[in-house]
mmCIF file of C-alpha atoms in Angstrom:
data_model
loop_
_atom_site.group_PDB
_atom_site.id
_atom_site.type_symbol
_atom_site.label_atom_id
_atom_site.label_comp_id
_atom_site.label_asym_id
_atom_site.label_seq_id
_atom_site.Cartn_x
_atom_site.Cartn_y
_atom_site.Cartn_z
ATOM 1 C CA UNK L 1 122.514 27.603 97.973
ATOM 2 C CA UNK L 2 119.288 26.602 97.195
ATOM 3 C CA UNK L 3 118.598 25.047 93.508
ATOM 4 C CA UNK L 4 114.955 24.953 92.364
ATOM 5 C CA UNK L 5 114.280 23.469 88.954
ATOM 6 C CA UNK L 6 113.569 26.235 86.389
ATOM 7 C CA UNK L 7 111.746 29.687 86.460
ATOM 8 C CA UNK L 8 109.801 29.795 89.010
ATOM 9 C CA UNK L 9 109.374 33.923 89.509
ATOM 10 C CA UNK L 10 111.185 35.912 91.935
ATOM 11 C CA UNK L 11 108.732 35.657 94.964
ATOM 12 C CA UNK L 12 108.206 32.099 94.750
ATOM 13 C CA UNK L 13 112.530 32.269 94.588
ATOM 14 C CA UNK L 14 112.356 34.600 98.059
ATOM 15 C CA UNK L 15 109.485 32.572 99.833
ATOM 16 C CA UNK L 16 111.432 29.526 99.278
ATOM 17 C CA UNK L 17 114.993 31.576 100.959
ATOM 18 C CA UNK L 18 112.417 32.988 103.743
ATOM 19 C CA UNK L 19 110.783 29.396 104.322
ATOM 20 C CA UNK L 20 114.833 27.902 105.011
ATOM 21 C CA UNK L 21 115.737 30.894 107.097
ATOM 22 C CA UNK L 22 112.972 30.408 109.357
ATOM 23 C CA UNK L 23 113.225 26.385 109.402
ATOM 24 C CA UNK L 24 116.701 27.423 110.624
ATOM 25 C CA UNK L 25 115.777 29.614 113.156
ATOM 26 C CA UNK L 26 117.287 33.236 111.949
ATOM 27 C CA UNK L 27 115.840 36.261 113.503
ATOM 28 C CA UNK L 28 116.591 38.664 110.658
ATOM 29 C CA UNK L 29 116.617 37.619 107.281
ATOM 30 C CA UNK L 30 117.525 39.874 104.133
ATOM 31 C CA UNK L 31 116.431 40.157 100.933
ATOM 32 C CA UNK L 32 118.709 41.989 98.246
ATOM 33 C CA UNK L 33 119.924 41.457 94.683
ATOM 34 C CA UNK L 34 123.037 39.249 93.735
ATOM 35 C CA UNK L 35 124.316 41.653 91.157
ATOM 36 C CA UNK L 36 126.339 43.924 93.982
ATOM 37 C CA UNK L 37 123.063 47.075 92.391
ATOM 38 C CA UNK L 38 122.953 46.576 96.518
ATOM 39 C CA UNK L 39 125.968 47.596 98.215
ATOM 40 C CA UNK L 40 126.649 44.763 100.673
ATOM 41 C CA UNK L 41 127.905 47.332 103.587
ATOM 42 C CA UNK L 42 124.538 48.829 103.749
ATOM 43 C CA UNK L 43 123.549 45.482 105.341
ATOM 44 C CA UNK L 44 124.576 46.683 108.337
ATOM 45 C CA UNK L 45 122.363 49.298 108.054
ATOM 46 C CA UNK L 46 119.365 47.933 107.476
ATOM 47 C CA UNK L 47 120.018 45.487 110.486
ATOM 48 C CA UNK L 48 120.673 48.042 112.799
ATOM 49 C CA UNK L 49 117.110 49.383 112.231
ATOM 50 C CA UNK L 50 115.767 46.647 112.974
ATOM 51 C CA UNK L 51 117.738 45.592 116.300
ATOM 52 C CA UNK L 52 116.603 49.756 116.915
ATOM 53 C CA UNK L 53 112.939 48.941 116.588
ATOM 54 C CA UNK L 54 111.945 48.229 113.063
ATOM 55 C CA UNK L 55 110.072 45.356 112.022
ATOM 56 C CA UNK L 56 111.088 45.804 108.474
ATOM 57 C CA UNK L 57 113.868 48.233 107.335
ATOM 58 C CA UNK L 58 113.626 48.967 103.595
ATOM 59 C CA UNK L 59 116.735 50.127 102.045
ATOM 60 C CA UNK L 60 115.230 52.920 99.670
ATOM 61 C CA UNK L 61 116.299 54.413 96.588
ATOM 62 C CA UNK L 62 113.529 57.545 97.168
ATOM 63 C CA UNK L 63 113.098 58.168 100.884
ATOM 64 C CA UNK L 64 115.963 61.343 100.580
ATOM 65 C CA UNK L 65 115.187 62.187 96.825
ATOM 66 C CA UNK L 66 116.734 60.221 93.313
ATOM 67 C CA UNK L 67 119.652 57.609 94.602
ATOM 68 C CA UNK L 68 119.702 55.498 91.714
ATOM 69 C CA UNK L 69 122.711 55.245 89.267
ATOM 70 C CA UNK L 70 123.495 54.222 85.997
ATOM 71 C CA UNK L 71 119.945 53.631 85.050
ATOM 72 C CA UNK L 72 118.318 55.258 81.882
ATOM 73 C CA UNK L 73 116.032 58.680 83.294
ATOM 74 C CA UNK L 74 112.922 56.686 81.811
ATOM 75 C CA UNK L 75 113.382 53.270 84.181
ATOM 76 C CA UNK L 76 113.877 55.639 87.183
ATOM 77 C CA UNK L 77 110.988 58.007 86.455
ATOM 78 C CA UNK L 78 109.136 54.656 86.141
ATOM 79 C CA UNK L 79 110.259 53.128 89.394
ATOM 80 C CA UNK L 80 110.269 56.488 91.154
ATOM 81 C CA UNK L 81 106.574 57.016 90.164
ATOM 82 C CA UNK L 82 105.077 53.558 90.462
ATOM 83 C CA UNK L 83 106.464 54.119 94.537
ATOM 84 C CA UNK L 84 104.306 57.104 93.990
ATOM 85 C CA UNK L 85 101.410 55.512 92.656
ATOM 86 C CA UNK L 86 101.509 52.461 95.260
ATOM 87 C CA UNK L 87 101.546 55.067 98.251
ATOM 88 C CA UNK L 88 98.142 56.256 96.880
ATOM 89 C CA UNK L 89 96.616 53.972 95.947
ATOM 90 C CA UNK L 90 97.562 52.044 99.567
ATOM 91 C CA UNK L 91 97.790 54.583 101.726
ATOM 92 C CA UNK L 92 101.527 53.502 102.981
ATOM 93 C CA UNK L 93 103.920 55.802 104.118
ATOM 94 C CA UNK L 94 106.842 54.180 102.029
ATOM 95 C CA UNK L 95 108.798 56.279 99.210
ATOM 96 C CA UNK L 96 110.340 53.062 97.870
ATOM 97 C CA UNK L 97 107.946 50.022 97.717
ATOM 98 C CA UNK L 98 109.072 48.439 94.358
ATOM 99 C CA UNK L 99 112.352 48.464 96.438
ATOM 100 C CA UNK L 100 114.347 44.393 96.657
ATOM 101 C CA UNK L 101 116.927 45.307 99.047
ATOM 102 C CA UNK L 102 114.884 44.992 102.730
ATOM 103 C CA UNK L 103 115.542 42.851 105.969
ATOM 104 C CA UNK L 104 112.819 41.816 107.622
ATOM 105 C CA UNK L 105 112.632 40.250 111.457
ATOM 106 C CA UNK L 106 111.263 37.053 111.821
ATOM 107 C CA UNK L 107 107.530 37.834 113.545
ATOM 108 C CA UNK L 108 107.571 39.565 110.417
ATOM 109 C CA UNK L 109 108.077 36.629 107.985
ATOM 110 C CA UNK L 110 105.981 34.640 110.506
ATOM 111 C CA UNK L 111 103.036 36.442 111.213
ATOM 112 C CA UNK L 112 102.627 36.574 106.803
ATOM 113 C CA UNK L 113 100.900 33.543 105.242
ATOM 114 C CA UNK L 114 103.967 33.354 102.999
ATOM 115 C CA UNK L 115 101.568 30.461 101.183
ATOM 116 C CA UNK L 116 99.196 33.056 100.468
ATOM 117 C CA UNK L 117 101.275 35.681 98.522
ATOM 118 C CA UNK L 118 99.898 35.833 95.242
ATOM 119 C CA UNK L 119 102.571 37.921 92.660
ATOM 120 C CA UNK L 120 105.810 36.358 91.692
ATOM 121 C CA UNK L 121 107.096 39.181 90.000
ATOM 122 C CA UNK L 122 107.989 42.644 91.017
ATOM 123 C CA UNK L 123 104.442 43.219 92.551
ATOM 124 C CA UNK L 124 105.605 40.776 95.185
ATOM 125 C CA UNK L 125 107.990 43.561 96.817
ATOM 126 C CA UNK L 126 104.700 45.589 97.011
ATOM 127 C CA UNK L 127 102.941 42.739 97.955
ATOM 128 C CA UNK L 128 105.161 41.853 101.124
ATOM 129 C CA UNK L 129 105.276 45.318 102.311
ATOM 130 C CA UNK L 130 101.781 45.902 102.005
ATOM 131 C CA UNK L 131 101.102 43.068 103.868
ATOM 132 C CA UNK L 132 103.040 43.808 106.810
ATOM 133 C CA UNK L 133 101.796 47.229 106.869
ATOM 134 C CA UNK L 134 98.588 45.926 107.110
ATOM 135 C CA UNK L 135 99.287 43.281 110.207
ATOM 136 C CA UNK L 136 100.835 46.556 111.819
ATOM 137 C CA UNK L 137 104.032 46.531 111.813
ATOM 138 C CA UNK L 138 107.163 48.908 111.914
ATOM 139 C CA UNK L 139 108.578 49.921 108.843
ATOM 140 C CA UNK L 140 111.411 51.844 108.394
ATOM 141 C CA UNK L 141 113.223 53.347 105.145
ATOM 142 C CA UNK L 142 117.133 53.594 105.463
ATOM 143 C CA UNK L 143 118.478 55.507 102.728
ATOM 144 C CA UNK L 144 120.782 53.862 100.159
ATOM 145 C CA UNK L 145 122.416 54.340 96.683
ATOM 146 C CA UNK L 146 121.380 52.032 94.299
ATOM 147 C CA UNK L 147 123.718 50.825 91.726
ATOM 148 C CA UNK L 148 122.813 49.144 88.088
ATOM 149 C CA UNK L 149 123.840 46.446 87.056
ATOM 150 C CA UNK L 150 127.153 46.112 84.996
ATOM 151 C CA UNK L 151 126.277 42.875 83.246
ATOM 152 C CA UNK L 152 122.925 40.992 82.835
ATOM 153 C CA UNK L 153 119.576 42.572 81.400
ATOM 154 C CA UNK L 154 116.414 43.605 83.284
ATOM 155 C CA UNK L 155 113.470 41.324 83.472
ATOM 156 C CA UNK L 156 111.012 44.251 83.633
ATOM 157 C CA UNK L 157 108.633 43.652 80.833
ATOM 158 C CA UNK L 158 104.958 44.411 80.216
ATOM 159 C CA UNK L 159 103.438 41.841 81.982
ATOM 160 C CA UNK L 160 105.361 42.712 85.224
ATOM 161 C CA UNK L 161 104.387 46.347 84.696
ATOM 162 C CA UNK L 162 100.694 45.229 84.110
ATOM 163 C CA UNK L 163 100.424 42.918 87.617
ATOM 164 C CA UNK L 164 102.083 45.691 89.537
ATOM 165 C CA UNK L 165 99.372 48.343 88.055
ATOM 166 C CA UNK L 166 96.337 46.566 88.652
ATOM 167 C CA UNK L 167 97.752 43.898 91.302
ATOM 168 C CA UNK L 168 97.807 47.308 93.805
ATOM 169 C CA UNK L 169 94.405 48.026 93.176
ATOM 170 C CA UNK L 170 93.448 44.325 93.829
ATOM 171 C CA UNK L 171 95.630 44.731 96.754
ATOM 172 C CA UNK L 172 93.528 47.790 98.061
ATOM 173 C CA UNK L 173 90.422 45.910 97.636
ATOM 174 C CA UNK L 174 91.194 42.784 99.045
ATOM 175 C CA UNK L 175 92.236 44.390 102.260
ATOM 176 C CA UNK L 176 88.896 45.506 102.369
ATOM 177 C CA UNK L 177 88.003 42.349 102.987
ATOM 178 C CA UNK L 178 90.713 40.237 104.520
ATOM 179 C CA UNK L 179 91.395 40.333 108.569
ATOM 180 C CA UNK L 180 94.961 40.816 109.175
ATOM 181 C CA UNK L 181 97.280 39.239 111.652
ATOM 182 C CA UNK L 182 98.149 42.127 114.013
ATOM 183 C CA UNK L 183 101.344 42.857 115.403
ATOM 184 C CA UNK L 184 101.346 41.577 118.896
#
């Protein structure tokens, strides 16, 4: 376990767990939520994607339809269609980029200026993917049933909401202008 000192935003929490894993040498690492809304045995899954050929396997909540339950029909029509909205503006082929439950391979994690990731909230899912769609690599959606939460709140709030709306377009534009690592 790794104890940082306050509130520091969820991306700077996963750079720090992505900065450790490579330090220690892994050659998959996963990212997923503690709250069991990601079913632990679809782990396997997501793994096996990559050993198949995937750079980065996304466990998605859209790739086959609606697999989300428990969560009110506005927070999924809002999820569901900010996926929507980041494949346009983009131009990725992923259903489910706002998705937190992915496993990346280590050239992945590597080849990304993890210093150089700019949103700390739920933008940084979109963020991460983008980026690695960018440098080139394989992504793959594996399709999984997400669960809510039982206990705890949501931290979605309009701030979050705002950086994902306008941090895609500022995404899009950047990568107008920024030269990629490519996938060797």
């Amino acid at each position: 376990i790794i104890e940082r000192k306050g509130k520091l935003g969820l991306g700077t929490a996963y750079i720090t767990g992505f900065k450790w894993a490579l330090e220690h040498r892994y050659d998959y690492i996963f990212e997923m939520d503690a709250d069991f809304s990601h079913n632990p045995r679809d782990l396997v899954r997501l793994y096996e994607a990559c050993v198949q050929g995937a750079d980065l396997s996304i466990g998605s909540r859209y790739v086959t339809g609606v697999n989300v339950v428990n969560w009110p029909m506005s927070r999924v029509l809002l999820s569901f269609f900010a996926s929507k909205y980041v494949k346009i503006i983009t131009g990725m082929k992923v259903h489910d980029a706002t998705a937190g439950f992915v496993c990346y391979t280590r050239k992945v994690l590597e080849s990304i200026d993890l210093d150089n990731i700019r949103f700390k909230g739920y933008a940084f899912q979109i963020e991460m993917k983008f980026t690695a769609y960018k440098c080139g690599f394989k992504i793959i959606e594996v399709p999984v049933i997400f669960i809510n939460r039982e206990l705890g709140t949501s931290k979605m709030n309009s701030s979050i909401f705002g950086e994902a709306i306008f941090g895609v377009i500022k995404l899009k534009i950047n990568s107008w202008f920024h030269k990629f690592p490519q996938k060797k």
